[in-house]
Amino acid sequence: MATEVLHAPPAPELSRNRTLLVGTAFAAVASIMVFVGLFAVYIAVRQNNEFLVEKGLGGSLWFPEGAVQIAPGTMMLFSTWISAFSISWAVQAIRNDDRRNAYAALFLTILMGAAIINQMAFAIADFGLPVDRSTPAFFLYTIYGSYIIFMAIAVAFVLLMAIRAIAGQFNSQNADGIQAAAIYWYATVIVYLPVWYLITITK
Amino acid sequence: MTATDTHTDIDVADQVSANVPSSDGLYRLVASNDHKMVGRLWIGASMLLLLAATVLGVVSNIERVSLDSIDVFGDVSTYFQSWALLRTAAIFMVVVPMFIGIAMVIVPLQVGSASIAFPRLAAASFWSWLAASGIHIASFLADGGLGPAAGTNDEGTLLSIVSLGLMILSILAASVCIATTVIALRPAGMTLLRVPAFSWSMLVATSVWLFSLPVLLANLIYAYVDLQGREPIAFGNPDRLWSSVEWAWSQPQVYAYAIPVLGILADVVPVTAKQRQANRSVIFSFIGLFGVLSFGAWAQHALSRGADPVFADANYIYDEFLYIAFGLAAVLPILAVLGGVADTIRRGSVPKPGGALIGALVGTLLLLGAVVAGALRVIPAWDALHEQNELLSSSTAQLSLVLAATMAAAIGALVFWSPKIFGGYAAEPLAMLAVVAVLLGGLMAGVADMVSAFLGQPDISLVPVSESAVETMNLLVVIGMALLAIGALAAIGSVATAASSDEQLPDDPWDGQTLEWATPSPPPVGNFIEPLEVVTSAEPLIDEFEEVS
């Protein structure tokens, strides 16, 4: 009997529900859809404006010359990419039980998030168009403002998970919290791409 | 201890037994994050708001019986405010919360989970939704509103926008809890195809809500910013505010709120016919297809013509091929689900007609009616009518039919699952009265508004139309709404009977097939007394019965 037990196959690993990962994925999709809604209306109104300008029926130059600078927007794009790298680094580090690297990566991610918020606030201050007299300015302020809130939520999420990691939670067996924060962070990176293209590039 | 905790641990308050002093009972009500208690709160609040909404529907439609004067509300603006409040209440205070409440109790039981995912978030979603609903109603009293030319007070309108946004956020939070429960908390062996039909329909519904309602939130963000300290461009302009969010109350999005109706039918029929549901994958696929076809965030006027008034005469979304095609195609999945359950009835024993079965059937047929009403847009006469008026009362007809469909199906669900939700049997005679009243009321209101639409009655104004028959139709709508109010009252009575019952119920009074019937009635904290065995089919209780016998 004892021999049979010794030669029995190992017990199957208990499946762990991935509640936080799944829930965060749903929340990330919902957050992305808010921006899909914002972009869709922006594009439609802008196309109508171009149509009106072409036909000589009215409309206005969408962003006046020099109002939107390419440098701040592109800097923010690079910042989001760096943060995508750093949050991936945090996930890999925690899955390898490398806590020192995980803390460093989480700190860098939070720092990049704060930098993006700062850059966006700077871009808004530097924009120069009064919000109360311009349709393009209305859209820019709304989209940038919404993105700042989105990024602030992501920063708070990563910060919460970083505090939990420092308190001893998460390891190679259970990295759900960090992975969930990473999923939400990737959503902010994905959303910034169309923000950059629609406002900084196509102006 | 936040909503992101991965543990599904139970609050200490939930450990309190049923025999507690009344003060502890109130504490338990407010502080509990047990999914059954939170679900009951959602159901109770939405039923009371249903009664209020149907009464508002009666009053609001009395105004339209005589189109040449403002008799009830005193002025057009107040009428528009009640018109918009009726719509926001019908969808976001009644229909969606009702299904969320039923799902919060039943879905974890059906998927064999000890709790809902993120129980604290689930509780928070209810209280924030309740607060937002109260603020939303108050905002209308403060001269706010979303309706055309409704908000005469900018601050009141801002409050309406913010409170609706908060309601949507609460509903999204609850949707995350329900969808995550279905995806992540299933027991061993329960594949998605083995999930009970109601849980599947809730997964589809919450997914569609999570994809579409954030877009409504985006519209509200634009409206909010537009109203801030400037002359509104379009989105926040009181005259155009409704048209920027109107898609959420129109075809096809309005169907998205009624997706669980199909799941309730597909769960109730096999139990009453005492037969396994054949071709589950086909039924599930069609419920999923209905979900896809009901995604309506793309059907916005702003995306069709832009928000600039110059485009006011061009390209309404109603004329576009995709819009009409989606409306037509949505008929197919409902017919397919009806065919599937009809086959189950044919193969099984003749089901005993009770409130559960009749409610689910009536709900599905009324939903079919709503979709058929939308499909009528293919009739060429609509083009000429739409050239005269942007919104015809057909949108109201569809809304009334969807409201009635969800009411009937929800009554069916509450009767069917009353032993699990309330720990008692719902009063069958009252439930049957409620279903009949809802059927007659829904048909009367829906058909009368459709006829009015063909006579050219606009949806959102009191402009007199040439046909005097419209006023007769509007009188029928009033009677229909009154019947819906009677149905709501009877449903509350039926449910109250179940909630106040002290009777000891068996675990499985209907010979159920799915896991919720393996728990005591009502289920204890943690739901399942013994660990669940590996699920090997979609009907684990039939499997167990067959093994024993």
mmCIF file of C-alpha atoms in Angstrom, chain B residues 132-298:
data_model
loop_
_atom_site.group_PDB
_atom_site.id
_atom_site.type_symbol
_atom_site.label_atom_id
_atom_site.label_comp_id
_atom_site.label_asym_id
_atom_site.label_seq_id
_atom_site.Cartn_x
_atom_site.Cartn_y
_atom_site.Cartn_z
ATOM 1 C CA ALA B 132 -26.945 58.137 -8.463
ATOM 2 C CA SER B 133 -30.582 57.247 -9.168
ATOM 3 C CA GLY B 134 -31.710 59.505 -6.334
ATOM 4 C CA ILE B 135 -29.520 62.364 -7.574
ATOM 5 C CA HIS B 136 -30.772 61.840 -11.119
ATOM 6 C CA ILE B 137 -34.396 62.150 -10.044
ATOM 7 C CA ALA B 138 -33.506 65.194 -7.932
ATOM 8 C CA SER B 139 -31.751 66.796 -10.904
ATOM 9 C CA PHE B 140 -35.014 66.750 -12.849
ATOM 10 C CA LEU B 141 -36.748 68.410 -9.943
ATOM 11 C CA ALA B 142 -34.005 71.069 -10.113
ATOM 12 C CA ASP B 143 -34.953 71.903 -13.719
ATOM 13 C CA GLY B 144 -32.233 69.730 -15.178
ATOM 14 C CA GLY B 145 -32.727 66.977 -17.693
ATOM 15 C CA LEU B 146 -31.506 65.366 -20.866
ATOM 16 C CA GLY B 147 -34.545 65.809 -23.041
ATOM 17 C CA PRO B 148 -34.870 68.182 -25.954
ATOM 18 C CA ALA B 149 -35.089 71.708 -24.592
ATOM 19 C CA ALA B 150 -35.488 70.147 -21.170
ATOM 20 C CA GLY B 151 -32.762 71.554 -18.994
ATOM 21 C CA THR B 152 -33.719 75.138 -18.370
ATOM 22 C CA ASN B 153 -31.130 75.237 -15.597
ATOM 23 C CA ASP B 154 -27.552 74.488 -16.686
ATOM 24 C CA GLU B 155 -26.513 73.312 -13.240
ATOM 25 C CA GLY B 156 -29.493 70.978 -13.103
ATOM 26 C CA THR B 157 -28.568 69.602 -16.528
ATOM 27 C CA LEU B 158 -24.977 69.077 -15.359
ATOM 28 C CA LEU B 159 -26.310 67.180 -12.371
ATOM 29 C CA SER B 160 -28.416 64.997 -14.692
ATOM 30 C CA ILE B 161 -25.348 64.239 -16.813
ATOM 31 C CA VAL B 162 -23.120 63.450 -13.829
ATOM 32 C CA SER B 163 -25.715 61.256 -12.112
ATOM 33 C CA LEU B 164 -26.418 59.305 -15.297
ATOM 34 C CA GLY B 165 -22.672 58.831 -15.701
ATOM 35 C CA LEU B 166 -22.429 57.539 -12.140
ATOM 36 C CA MET B 167 -25.335 55.163 -12.769
ATOM 37 C CA ILE B 168 -23.535 53.805 -15.820
ATOM 38 C CA LEU B 169 -20.281 53.403 -13.873
ATOM 39 C CA SER B 170 -22.162 51.477 -11.160
ATOM 40 C CA ILE B 171 -23.781 49.224 -13.747
ATOM 41 C CA LEU B 172 -20.391 48.637 -15.375
ATOM 42 C CA ALA B 173 -18.893 47.695 -11.989
ATOM 43 C CA ALA B 174 -21.709 45.222 -11.363
ATOM 44 C CA SER B 175 -21.255 43.863 -14.904
ATOM 45 C CA VAL B 176 -17.556 43.227 -14.228
ATOM 46 C CA CYS B 177 -18.496 41.239 -11.101
ATOM 47 C CA ILE B 178 -21.056 39.091 -12.946
ATOM 48 C CA ALA B 179 -19.005 38.469 -16.093
ATOM 49 C CA THR B 180 -15.908 37.620 -14.027
ATOM 50 C CA THR B 181 -17.913 35.156 -11.945
ATOM 51 C CA VAL B 182 -18.986 33.266 -15.070
ATOM 52 C CA ILE B 183 -15.501 33.280 -16.570
ATOM 53 C CA ALA B 184 -13.296 32.673 -13.520
ATOM 54 C CA LEU B 185 -15.303 31.005 -10.766
ATOM 55 C CA ARG B 186 -16.673 27.904 -12.475
ATOM 56 C CA PRO B 187 -15.996 24.521 -10.851
ATOM 57 C CA ALA B 188 -13.920 21.765 -12.415
ATOM 58 C CA GLY B 189 -15.524 20.341 -15.531
ATOM 59 C CA MET B 190 -17.920 23.198 -16.172
ATOM 60 C CA THR B 191 -16.875 24.447 -19.585
ATOM 61 C CA LEU B 192 -18.537 27.559 -20.965
ATOM 62 C CA LEU B 193 -20.864 25.330 -22.970
ATOM 63 C CA ARG B 194 -21.981 23.642 -19.736
ATOM 64 C CA VAL B 195 -22.824 26.927 -18.053
ATOM 65 C CA PRO B 196 -26.581 27.317 -17.478
ATOM 66 C CA ALA B 197 -28.333 29.379 -20.143
ATOM 67 C CA PHE B 198 -29.170 32.297 -17.853
ATOM 68 C CA SER B 199 -25.535 32.637 -16.779
ATOM 69 C CA TRP B 200 -24.467 32.468 -20.412
ATOM 70 C CA SER B 201 -26.987 35.145 -21.384
ATOM 71 C CA MET B 202 -25.741 37.340 -18.531
ATOM 72 C CA LEU B 203 -22.164 36.867 -19.739
ATOM 73 C CA VAL B 204 -23.247 37.968 -23.216
ATOM 74 C CA ALA B 205 -25.346 40.844 -21.848
ATOM 75 C CA THR B 206 -22.700 42.188 -19.476
ATOM 76 C CA SER B 207 -20.071 41.916 -22.221
ATOM 77 C CA VAL B 208 -22.249 43.969 -24.583
ATOM 78 C CA TRP B 209 -22.898 46.499 -21.807
ATOM 79 C CA LEU B 210 -19.159 46.704 -21.076
ATOM 80 C CA PHE B 211 -18.513 47.437 -24.744
ATOM 81 C CA SER B 212 -21.386 49.825 -25.399
ATOM 82 C CA LEU B 213 -22.180 51.777 -22.228
ATOM 83 C CA PRO B 214 -18.652 53.293 -21.985
ATOM 84 C CA VAL B 215 -19.391 54.900 -25.357
ATOM 85 C CA LEU B 216 -22.473 56.491 -23.791
ATOM 86 C CA LEU B 217 -20.184 57.643 -21.012
ATOM 87 C CA ALA B 218 -17.975 59.281 -23.667
ATOM 88 C CA ASN B 219 -21.024 61.139 -25.039
ATOM 89 C CA LEU B 220 -21.805 62.339 -21.529
ATOM 90 C CA ILE B 221 -18.197 63.495 -21.030
ATOM 91 C CA TYR B 222 -18.471 65.646 -24.159
ATOM 92 C CA ALA B 223 -21.805 67.028 -23.001
ATOM 93 C CA TYR B 224 -20.439 67.795 -19.544
ATOM 94 C CA VAL B 225 -17.349 69.600 -20.837
ATOM 95 C CA ASP B 226 -19.420 71.428 -23.436
ATOM 96 C CA LEU B 227 -21.609 72.890 -20.713
ATOM 97 C CA GLN B 228 -18.687 74.155 -18.656
ATOM 98 C CA GLY B 229 -18.514 77.915 -18.667
ATOM 99 C CA ARG B 230 -19.054 78.468 -22.378
ATOM 100 C CA GLU B 231 -21.625 78.581 -25.102
ATOM 101 C CA PRO B 232 -22.207 74.886 -25.899
ATOM 102 C CA ILE B 233 -21.105 73.720 -29.364
ATOM 103 C CA ALA B 234 -23.465 70.810 -29.746
ATOM 104 C CA PHE B 235 -23.184 68.041 -27.218
ATOM 105 C CA GLY B 236 -24.174 70.018 -24.151
ATOM 106 C CA ASN B 237 -26.632 72.261 -25.936
ATOM 107 C CA PRO B 238 -29.999 71.514 -24.302
ATOM 108 C CA ASP B 239 -31.629 71.339 -27.731
ATOM 109 C CA ARG B 240 -29.169 68.728 -28.999
ATOM 110 C CA LEU B 241 -28.163 66.883 -25.843
ATOM 111 C CA TRP B 242 -30.745 64.149 -26.285
ATOM 112 C CA SER B 243 -29.856 63.460 -29.922
ATOM 113 C CA SER B 244 -26.217 62.822 -28.919
ATOM 114 C CA VAL B 245 -27.209 60.092 -26.440
ATOM 115 C CA GLU B 246 -30.468 58.931 -28.028
ATOM 116 C CA TRP B 247 -28.844 55.845 -29.578
ATOM 117 C CA ALA B 248 -28.737 54.204 -26.122
ATOM 118 C CA TRP B 249 -32.550 54.093 -26.076
ATOM 119 C CA SER B 250 -33.038 53.104 -29.705
ATOM 120 C CA GLN B 251 -32.639 50.135 -31.958
ATOM 121 C CA PRO B 252 -30.385 48.120 -31.830
ATOM 122 C CA GLN B 253 -28.914 49.095 -28.449
ATOM 123 C CA VAL B 254 -32.268 48.868 -26.708
ATOM 124 C CA TYR B 255 -32.247 45.111 -27.390
ATOM 125 C CA ALA B 256 -28.973 44.742 -25.475
ATOM 126 C CA TYR B 257 -30.747 45.385 -22.192
ATOM 127 C CA ALA B 258 -33.116 42.467 -22.849
ATOM 128 C CA ILE B 259 -30.572 39.760 -23.749
ATOM 129 C CA PRO B 260 -31.139 37.859 -20.439
ATOM 130 C CA VAL B 261 -34.785 37.301 -21.456
ATOM 131 C CA LEU B 262 -33.547 34.575 -23.823
ATOM 132 C CA GLY B 263 -31.433 32.973 -21.101
ATOM 133 C CA ILE B 264 -34.341 32.876 -18.654
ATOM 134 C CA LEU B 265 -36.519 31.138 -21.262
ATOM 135 C CA ALA B 266 -33.793 28.618 -22.102
ATOM 136 C CA ASP B 267 -33.357 27.774 -18.399
ATOM 137 C CA VAL B 268 -37.026 27.595 -17.392
ATOM 138 C CA VAL B 269 -38.374 25.510 -20.281
ATOM 139 C CA PRO B 270 -36.151 22.399 -19.917
ATOM 140 C CA VAL B 271 -36.964 22.227 -16.188
ATOM 141 C CA THR B 272 -40.722 22.571 -16.691
ATOM 142 C CA ALA B 273 -40.664 20.096 -19.615
ATOM 143 C CA LYS B 274 -38.392 17.754 -17.578
ATOM 144 C CA GLN B 275 -36.116 17.300 -20.547
ATOM 145 C CA ARG B 276 -32.493 18.122 -21.332
ATOM 146 C CA GLN B 277 -32.064 21.003 -23.743
ATOM 147 C CA ALA B 278 -30.837 19.637 -27.067
ATOM 148 C CA ASN B 279 -28.398 21.585 -29.255
ATOM 149 C CA ARG B 280 -27.237 23.831 -26.461
ATOM 150 C CA SER B 281 -24.333 25.081 -28.534
ATOM 151 C CA VAL B 282 -26.758 26.307 -31.191
ATOM 152 C CA ILE B 283 -28.954 28.053 -28.614
ATOM 153 C CA PHE B 284 -25.887 29.623 -27.000
ATOM 154 C CA SER B 285 -24.593 30.747 -30.395
ATOM 155 C CA PHE B 286 -27.864 32.475 -31.190
ATOM 156 C CA ILE B 287 -27.946 34.206 -27.797
ATOM 157 C CA GLY B 288 -24.396 35.374 -28.570
ATOM 158 C CA LEU B 289 -25.482 36.500 -32.043
ATOM 159 C CA PHE B 290 -28.343 38.480 -30.529
ATOM 160 C CA GLY B 291 -25.772 40.148 -28.286
ATOM 161 C CA VAL B 292 -23.574 41.062 -31.250
ATOM 162 C CA LEU B 293 -26.529 42.425 -33.226
ATOM 163 C CA SER B 294 -27.689 44.497 -30.272
ATOM 164 C CA PHE B 295 -24.405 46.372 -29.908
ATOM 165 C CA GLY B 296 -25.606 49.841 -30.856
ATOM 166 C CA ALA B 297 -22.843 52.293 -30.012
ATOM 167 C CA TRP B 298 -22.110 52.764 -33.700
#
